[in-house]
Coordinates of N, CA and C in Angstrom, one line a residue:
X8 N 113.0 7.3 162.0 CA 113.5 8.6 161.6 C 115.0 8.4 161.2
X9 N 115.5 9.1 160.2 CA 116.8 9.0 159.8 C 117.8 9.7 160.7
X10 N 119.1 9.3 160.6 CA 120.1 10.0 161.5 C 120.2 11.5 161.2
X11 N 120.1 11.9 160.0 CA 120.2 13.3 159.7 C 119.0 14.1 160.3
X12 N 117.8 13.5 160.3 CA 116.7 14.2 160.9 C 116.8 14.3 162.4
X13 N 117.4 13.3 163.0 CA 117.6 13.4 164.5 C 118.7 14.4 164.9
X14 N 119.6 14.7 164.0 CA 120.6 15.7 164.3 C 120.2 17.1 164.2
X15 N 119.0 17.4 163.6 CA 118.5 18.7 163.5 C 118.2 19.3 164.8
X16 N 118.8 20.5 165.1 CA 118.5 21.2 166.4 C 117.5 22.3 166.1
X17 N 116.4 22.3 166.7 CA 115.4 23.4 166.5 C 115.4 24.3 167.7
X18 N 115.3 25.6 167.4 CA 115.2 26.6 168.5 C 113.9 26.4 169.2
X19 N 113.9 26.3 170.5 CA 112.7 26.2 171.3 C 112.2 27.5 171.7
X20 N 110.9 27.8 171.4 CA 110.2 29.0 171.8 C 109.6 28.9 173.1
X21 N 109.6 30.0 173.8 CA 108.9 30.1 175.1 C 107.4 30.6 174.8
X22 N 106.5 30.4 175.8 CA 105.2 30.8 175.6 C 105.1 32.3 175.3
X23 N 106.0 33.1 176.0 CA 106.0 34.6 175.8 C 106.4 34.9 174.3
X24 N 107.4 34.3 173.8 CA 107.8 34.5 172.4 C 106.7 34.1 171.4
X25 N 106.1 33.0 171.7 CA 105.0 32.5 170.9 C 103.8 33.5 170.9
X26 N 103.5 34.0 172.1 CA 102.4 35.0 172.2 C 102.7 36.3 171.4
X27 N 104.0 36.7 171.4 CA 104.4 38.0 170.7 C 104.2 37.8 169.2
X28 N 104.6 36.6 168.7 CA 104.5 36.3 167.3 C 103.0 36.3 166.9
X29 N 102.2 35.7 167.7 CA 100.7 35.6 167.5 C 100.1 37.0 167.5
X30 N 100.5 37.9 168.3 CA 100.0 39.2 168.4 C 100.3 39.9 167.0
X31 N 101.5 39.8 166.6 CA 101.9 40.4 165.3 C 101.1 39.8 164.1
X32 N 100.9 38.5 164.2 CA 100.1 37.9 163.1 C 98.7 38.4 163.1
X33 N 98.1 38.5 164.3 CA 96.8 39.1 164.5 C 96.7 40.5 163.9
X34 N 97.7 41.3 164.2 CA 97.7 42.7 163.7 C 97.7 42.7 162.2
X35 N 98.4 41.7 161.6 CA 98.4 41.6 160.1 C 97.0 41.3 159.6
X36 N 96.3 40.4 160.2 CA 95.0 40.1 159.8 C 94.0 41.2 160.0
X37 N 94.2 42.1 161.0 CA 93.3 43.2 161.2 C 93.8 44.4 160.5
X38 N 94.8 44.3 159.6 CA 95.4 45.4 158.8 C 95.9 46.5 159.6
X39 N 96.5 46.2 160.7 CA 97.0 47.2 161.6 C 98.6 47.3 161.4
X40 N 99.2 48.5 161.6 CA 100.6 48.6 161.5 C 101.4 47.7 162.4
X41 N 102.5 47.2 162.0 CA 103.3 46.4 162.8 C 103.0 44.9 162.7
X42 N 102.1 44.5 161.8 CA 101.7 43.1 161.6 C 102.7 42.4 160.8
X43 N 102.8 41.1 161.0 CA 103.7 40.2 160.3 C 103.2 38.8 160.3
X44 N 103.4 38.1 159.2 CA 103.0 36.7 159.1 C 103.7 35.8 160.2
X45 N 103.0 34.9 160.8 CA 103.6 34.0 161.8 C 104.4 32.9 161.1
X46 N 105.7 32.9 161.3 CA 106.5 31.8 160.7 C 107.2 31.0 161.8
X47 N 106.8 29.8 162.0 CA 107.3 28.9 163.0 C 108.1 27.8 162.3
X48 N 108.5 27.9 161.1 CA 109.2 26.9 160.4 C 110.5 26.5 161.1
X49 N 110.7 25.2 161.3 CA 111.8 24.5 161.9 C 112.0 24.9 163.4
X50 N 110.9 25.4 164.1 CA 111.0 25.7 165.5 C 110.4 24.6 166.3
X51 N 110.7 24.6 167.6 CA 110.1 23.7 168.6 C 109.1 24.4 169.4
X52 N 107.8 24.0 169.3 CA 106.8 24.6 170.0 C 106.1 23.6 171.0
X53 N 106.9 22.6 171.3 CA 106.3 21.5 172.1 C 105.7 22.0 173.4
X54 N 104.5 21.5 173.7 CA 103.9 21.8 175.0 C 103.3 23.1 175.1
X55 N 103.4 24.0 174.1 CA 102.9 25.4 174.2 C 101.4 25.4 173.8
X56 N 100.7 26.5 174.2 CA 99.3 26.7 173.9 C 99.1 27.7 172.8
X57 N 98.4 27.3 171.8 CA 97.9 28.1 170.7 C 96.4 28.1 170.7
X58 N 95.7 27.7 171.7 CA 94.3 27.6 171.8 C 93.6 28.9 171.5
X59 N 92.6 28.8 170.5 CA 91.8 29.9 170.2 C 92.4 31.0 169.3
X60 N 93.7 30.8 168.9 CA 94.4 31.8 168.1 C 94.0 31.7 166.6
X61 N 94.0 32.9 166.0 CA 93.8 33.0 164.6 C 95.2 32.9 163.9
X62 N 95.6 31.7 163.4 CA 96.9 31.6 162.7 C 96.7 31.1 161.3
X63 N 95.6 31.7 160.6 CA 95.4 31.4 159.2 C 96.6 31.9 158.4
X64 N 97.0 31.0 157.5 CA 98.2 31.3 156.6 C 99.5 31.3 157.3
X65 N 99.6 30.8 158.5 CA 100.9 30.7 159.2 C 101.7 29.6 158.7
X66 N 103.0 29.7 158.9 CA 104.0 28.7 158.4 C 104.5 27.9 159.5
X67 N 104.2 26.6 159.5 CA 104.7 25.6 160.5 C 105.6 24.5 159.9
X68 N 106.2 24.8 158.7 CA 106.9 23.8 158.0 C 108.0 23.2 158.9
X69 N 108.0 21.9 159.0 CA 108.9 21.0 159.8 C 109.0 21.5 161.2
X70 N 108.0 22.1 161.8 CA 108.0 22.5 163.2 C 107.7 21.3 164.0
X71 N 108.1 21.3 165.3 CA 107.7 20.3 166.3 C 106.7 20.9 167.2
X72 N 105.5 20.3 167.2 CA 104.4 20.7 168.0 C 103.9 19.6 168.9
X73 N 104.8 18.9 169.6 CA 104.4 17.7 170.4 C 103.6 18.2 171.6
X74 N 102.4 17.6 171.8 CA 101.5 17.9 172.9 C 101.1 19.4 172.9
X75 N 101.0 20.0 171.8 CA 100.6 21.4 171.8 C 99.0 21.5 171.9
X76 N 98.6 22.5 172.5 CA 97.1 22.7 172.6 C 96.7 23.7 171.5
X77 N 96.0 23.2 170.5 CA 95.5 24.0 169.4 C 94.0 24.0 169.4
X78 N 93.4 23.8 170.5 CA 91.9 23.8 170.6 C 91.3 25.0 170.1
X79 N 90.4 24.9 169.1 CA 89.6 26.0 168.6 C 90.5 27.0 167.8
X80 N 91.7 26.7 167.4 CA 92.5 27.6 166.7 C 92.1 27.6 165.2
X81 N 92.2 28.8 164.6 CA 91.9 28.9 163.2 C 93.2 28.8 162.4
X82 N 93.3 27.7 161.7 CA 94.6 27.4 161.0 C 94.3 27.2 159.5
X83 N 93.3 27.9 159.0 CA 93.0 27.8 157.6 C 94.2 28.2 156.7
X84 N 94.4 27.4 155.6 CA 95.5 27.7 154.7 C 96.9 27.7 155.3
X85 N 97.1 27.2 156.5 CA 98.4 27.1 157.2 C 99.2 26.0 156.5
X86 N 100.5 26.1 156.7 CA 101.4 25.2 156.1 C 102.1 24.4 157.2
X87 N 101.7 23.1 157.3 CA 102.2 22.1 158.3 C 103.1 21.1 157.6
X88 N 103.6 21.4 156.4 CA 104.4 20.4 155.7 C 105.5 19.8 156.5
X89 N 105.5 18.5 156.7 CA 106.6 17.8 157.5 C 106.6 18.1 159.0
X90 N 105.5 18.7 159.5 CA 105.5 19.1 160.9 C 105.2 17.8 161.8
X91 N 105.7 17.9 163.0 CA 105.4 16.8 164.0 C 104.4 17.2 165.0
X92 N 103.2 16.7 164.9 CA 102.1 17.1 165.7 C 101.6 16.0 166.7
X93 N 102.5 15.1 167.0 CA 102.2 14.0 167.9 C 101.6 14.4 169.2
X94 N 100.4 13.9 169.5 CA 99.8 14.2 170.8 C 99.2 15.6 170.9
X95 N 99.2 16.3 169.8 CA 98.6 17.7 169.8 C 97.0 17.6 169.9
X96 N 96.5 18.6 170.6 CA 95.0 18.6 170.7 C 94.5 19.7 169.7
X97 N 93.7 19.2 168.7 CA 93.2 20.0 167.7 C 91.7 20.0 167.7
X98 N 91.1 19.9 168.9 CA 89.6 19.8 169.0 C 89.0 21.1 168.5
X99 N 88.0 21.0 167.7 CA 87.2 22.1 167.1 C 88.1 23.1 166.4
X100 N 89.3 22.7 165.9 CA 90.2 23.6 165.2 C 89.7 23.6 163.7
X101 N 90.0 24.7 163.1 CA 89.6 24.9 161.7 C 90.9 24.7 160.9
X102 N 91.0 23.7 160.1 CA 92.2 23.4 159.2 C 91.8 23.3 157.8
X103 N 90.9 24.2 157.3 CA 90.4 24.2 156.0 C 91.6 24.6 155.0
X104 N 91.7 23.8 154.0 CA 92.8 23.9 152.9 C 94.2 24.0 153.5
X105 N 94.4 23.4 154.6 CA 95.7 23.4 155.3 C 96.6 22.3 154.6
X106 N 97.9 22.7 154.5 CA 98.8 21.7 153.9 C 99.4 20.9 155.0
X107 N 99.0 19.6 155.1 CA 99.4 18.7 156.1 C 100.3 17.6 155.5
X108 N 100.8 17.8 154.3 CA 101.6 16.8 153.6 C 102.8 16.4 154.5
X109 N 102.9 15.1 154.7 CA 104.0 14.5 155.5 C 104.0 14.9 157.0
X110 N 102.9 15.5 157.5 CA 102.8 15.8 158.9 C 102.5 14.5 159.7
X111 N 103.1 14.4 160.9 CA 102.8 13.3 161.7 C 101.7 13.7 162.7
X112 N 100.6 13.0 162.6 CA 99.4 13.3 163.4 C 99.1 12.2 164.4
X113 N 100.1 11.4 164.7 CA 99.9 10.2 165.6 C 99.5 10.7 167.0
X114 N 98.4 10.2 167.5 CA 97.9 10.5 168.8 C 97.2 11.9 168.9
X115 N 97.0 12.5 167.8 CA 96.3 13.8 167.8 C 94.8 13.7 168.1
X116 N 94.3 14.6 168.8 CA 92.8 14.6 169.1 C 92.2 15.6 168.1
X117 N 91.5 15.0 167.1 CA 90.9 15.8 166.0 C 89.4 15.9 166.1
X118 N 88.9 15.8 167.3 CA 87.5 15.8 167.6 C 86.9 17.1 167.1
X119 N 85.9 17.1 166.2 CA 85.3 18.3 165.7 C 86.1 19.2 164.9
X120 N 87.3 18.7 164.5 CA 88.2 19.6 163.6 C 87.6 19.6 162.2
X121 N 87.7 20.8 161.6 CA 87.3 21.0 160.2 C 88.5 20.8 159.3
X122 N 88.5 19.7 158.5 CA 89.6 19.4 157.6 C 89.2 19.5 156.2
X123 N 88.2 20.3 155.9 CA 87.7 20.5 154.5 C 88.9 20.9 153.6
X124 N 89.1 20.1 152.5 CA 90.1 20.3 151.5 C 91.5 20.3 152.1
X125 N 91.7 19.8 153.2 CA 93.1 19.7 153.8 C 93.9 18.7 153.0
X126 N 95.2 19.0 152.7 CA 96.0 18.1 151.9 C 96.8 17.2 152.9
X127 N 96.4 15.9 152.9 CA 96.9 14.9 153.8 C 97.8 13.9 153.1
X128 N 98.4 14.3 151.9 CA 99.2 13.4 151.2 C 100.5 13.1 151.9
X129 N 101.3 12.1 151.5 CA 102.6 11.8 152.1 C 103.5 12.9 151.6
X130 N 104.6 13.1 152.4 CA 105.6 14.1 152.1 C 106.8 13.8 152.9
X131 N 108.0 14.3 152.5 CA 109.2 14.1 153.2 C 110.0 15.4 153.2
X132 N 110.6 15.6 154.4 CA 111.5 16.8 154.5 C 112.9 16.3 154.2
X133 N 113.5 16.9 153.3 CA 114.9 16.5 152.9 C 115.9 17.5 153.5
X134 N 117.1 17.0 153.7 CA 118.2 17.8 154.2 C 118.6 18.8 153.2
X135 N 119.1 19.9 153.6 CA 119.5 21.0 152.7 C 120.6 20.5 151.7
X136 N 120.4 20.9 150.5 CA 121.3 20.6 149.4 C 122.2 21.8 149.1
X137 N 123.5 21.7 149.3 CA 124.4 22.8 149.1 C 124.4 23.3 147.7
X138 N 124.1 22.4 146.7 CA 124.0 22.8 145.3 C 123.0 23.9 145.1
X139 N 121.8 23.7 145.6 CA 120.7 24.6 145.4 C 120.9 25.9 146.2
X140 N 121.4 25.7 147.4 CA 121.6 26.9 148.3 C 122.6 27.9 147.7
X141 N 123.7 27.3 147.2 CA 124.7 28.2 146.6 C 124.3 28.8 145.3
X142 N 123.5 28.1 144.5 CA 123.0 28.6 143.2 C 122.1 29.7 143.4
X143 N 121.2 29.7 144.4 CA 120.2 30.8 144.5 C 120.8 32.0 145.3
X144 N 122.0 31.8 145.9 CA 122.6 32.9 146.6 C 123.5 33.8 145.8
X145 N 123.8 33.3 144.6 CA 124.7 34.1 143.7 C 124.1 34.2 142.3
X146 N 124.5 35.2 141.6 CA 124.0 35.3 140.2 C 125.2 35.0 139.3
X147 N 124.8 34.3 138.2 CA 125.7 34.0 137.1 C 126.0 35.2 136.2
X148 N 127.2 35.6 136.0 CA 127.5 36.7 135.1 C 128.3 36.1 134.0
X149 N 128.6 37.0 133.0 CA 129.4 36.5 131.8 C 130.8 36.1 132.2
X150 N 131.3 36.7 133.3 CA 132.7 36.4 133.7 C 132.8 35.1 134.6
X151 N 131.6 34.6 135.0 CA 131.6 33.4 135.9 C 131.9 32.2 135.1
X152 N 133.0 31.5 135.4 CA 133.3 30.3 134.6 C 132.3 29.2 134.9
X153 N 132.0 28.3 133.9 CA 131.1 27.2 134.0 C 131.8 26.2 134.8
X154 N 131.2 25.7 135.9 CA 131.8 24.7 136.8 C 131.5 23.3 136.3
X155 N 132.4 22.3 136.6 CA 132.1 21.0 136.2 C 130.9 20.4 136.9
X156 N 130.2 19.4 136.3 CA 129.1 18.8 137.0 C 127.9 18.8 136.1
X157 N 126.8 18.2 136.5 CA 125.6 18.2 135.7 C 125.0 19.6 135.6
X158 N 124.3 19.9 134.5 CA 123.7 21.2 134.3 C 122.2 21.1 134.7
X159 N 121.8 22.0 135.4 CA 120.4 22.1 135.9 C 119.8 23.4 135.6
X160 N 118.5 23.5 135.4 CA 117.9 24.8 135.1 C 117.8 25.6 136.4
X161 N 118.3 26.8 136.5 CA 118.2 27.7 137.6 C 117.0 28.5 137.6
X162 N 116.9 29.6 138.5 CA 115.8 30.4 138.5 C 115.6 31.3 137.3
X163 N 116.7 31.4 136.5 CA 116.6 32.2 135.2 C 116.6 31.2 134.1
X164 N 116.5 31.7 132.9 CA 116.5 30.8 131.7 C 117.8 30.2 131.4
X165 N 118.9 30.7 131.9 CA 120.2 30.1 131.6 C 120.5 28.9 132.4
X166 N 121.2 28.0 131.9 CA 121.6 26.7 132.7 C 122.8 27.0 133.5
X167 N 122.9 26.3 134.6 CA 124.0 26.4 135.5 C 124.6 25.1 135.9
X168 N 125.8 25.1 136.3 CA 126.4 23.8 136.7 C 126.4 23.7 138.2
X169 N 126.1 22.5 138.7 CA 126.0 22.3 140.2 C 127.4 22.0 140.7
X170 N 128.0 22.9 141.6 CA 129.4 22.6 142.1 C 129.4 21.5 143.1
X171 N 128.4 21.1 143.7 CA 128.4 20.1 144.8 C 128.3 18.7 144.2
X172 N 128.0 18.6 142.9 CA 127.8 17.3 142.3 C 129.1 16.6 142.0
X173 N 129.2 15.3 142.2 CA 130.3 14.6 141.7 C 129.9 13.2 141.5
X174 N 130.6 12.4 140.6 CA 130.2 11.0 140.3 C 130.1 10.1 141.5
X175 N 130.9 10.4 142.6 CA 130.8 9.5 143.8 C 129.6 9.8 144.7
X176 N 129.0 10.9 144.4 CA 127.8 11.3 145.3 C 126.6 10.6 144.8
X177 N 125.9 9.9 145.6 CA 124.7 9.1 145.2 C 123.6 10.1 144.7
X178 N 122.9 9.7 143.7 CA 121.7 10.6 143.3 C 120.5 9.8 143.3
X179 N 119.4 10.4 143.5 CA 118.1 9.7 143.5 C 117.5 9.7 142.1
X180 N 116.8 8.6 141.8 CA 116.2 8.6 140.5 C 115.1 9.6 140.3
X181 N 115.0 10.1 139.1 CA 113.9 11.1 138.8 C 112.6 10.4 138.5
X182 N 111.5 11.0 138.8 CA 110.2 10.4 138.6 C 109.6 11.0 137.4

């Protein structure tokens, strides 16, 4: 693991906080008021129990689920991109069309798990890029001066300059 990845501090959830999020997610699926999608992205759920829960379409992007109990959980269409599931128990879990790109499944118990059309390709979680973050948080107006640096296409049709770029900053080759 890289030094940058080891420096990331994730907020650790308690079982009570986890249960409250799951209740709201269940309310969403039952079309009841007060429902909300379960988002566990970048959180630490190590050692907690999600056994038997319906967490279809939940977001576990880059979450840490070391030794979690997910026995019989419904995780269809969930996003586990870059998640760490080492030692997790996924017996009889439904993971149909789940995004598991770059997820670490070392030591997982997948006995009887349904992985139909699950995406198990490689993937990598990159550190935040200040160029993209700042570009999406502000809008370019006619009075905004063009900044030096390479031009990249933004969320609109106009091109923008990346303020964080400099010749001394290493860049990765494009594919």
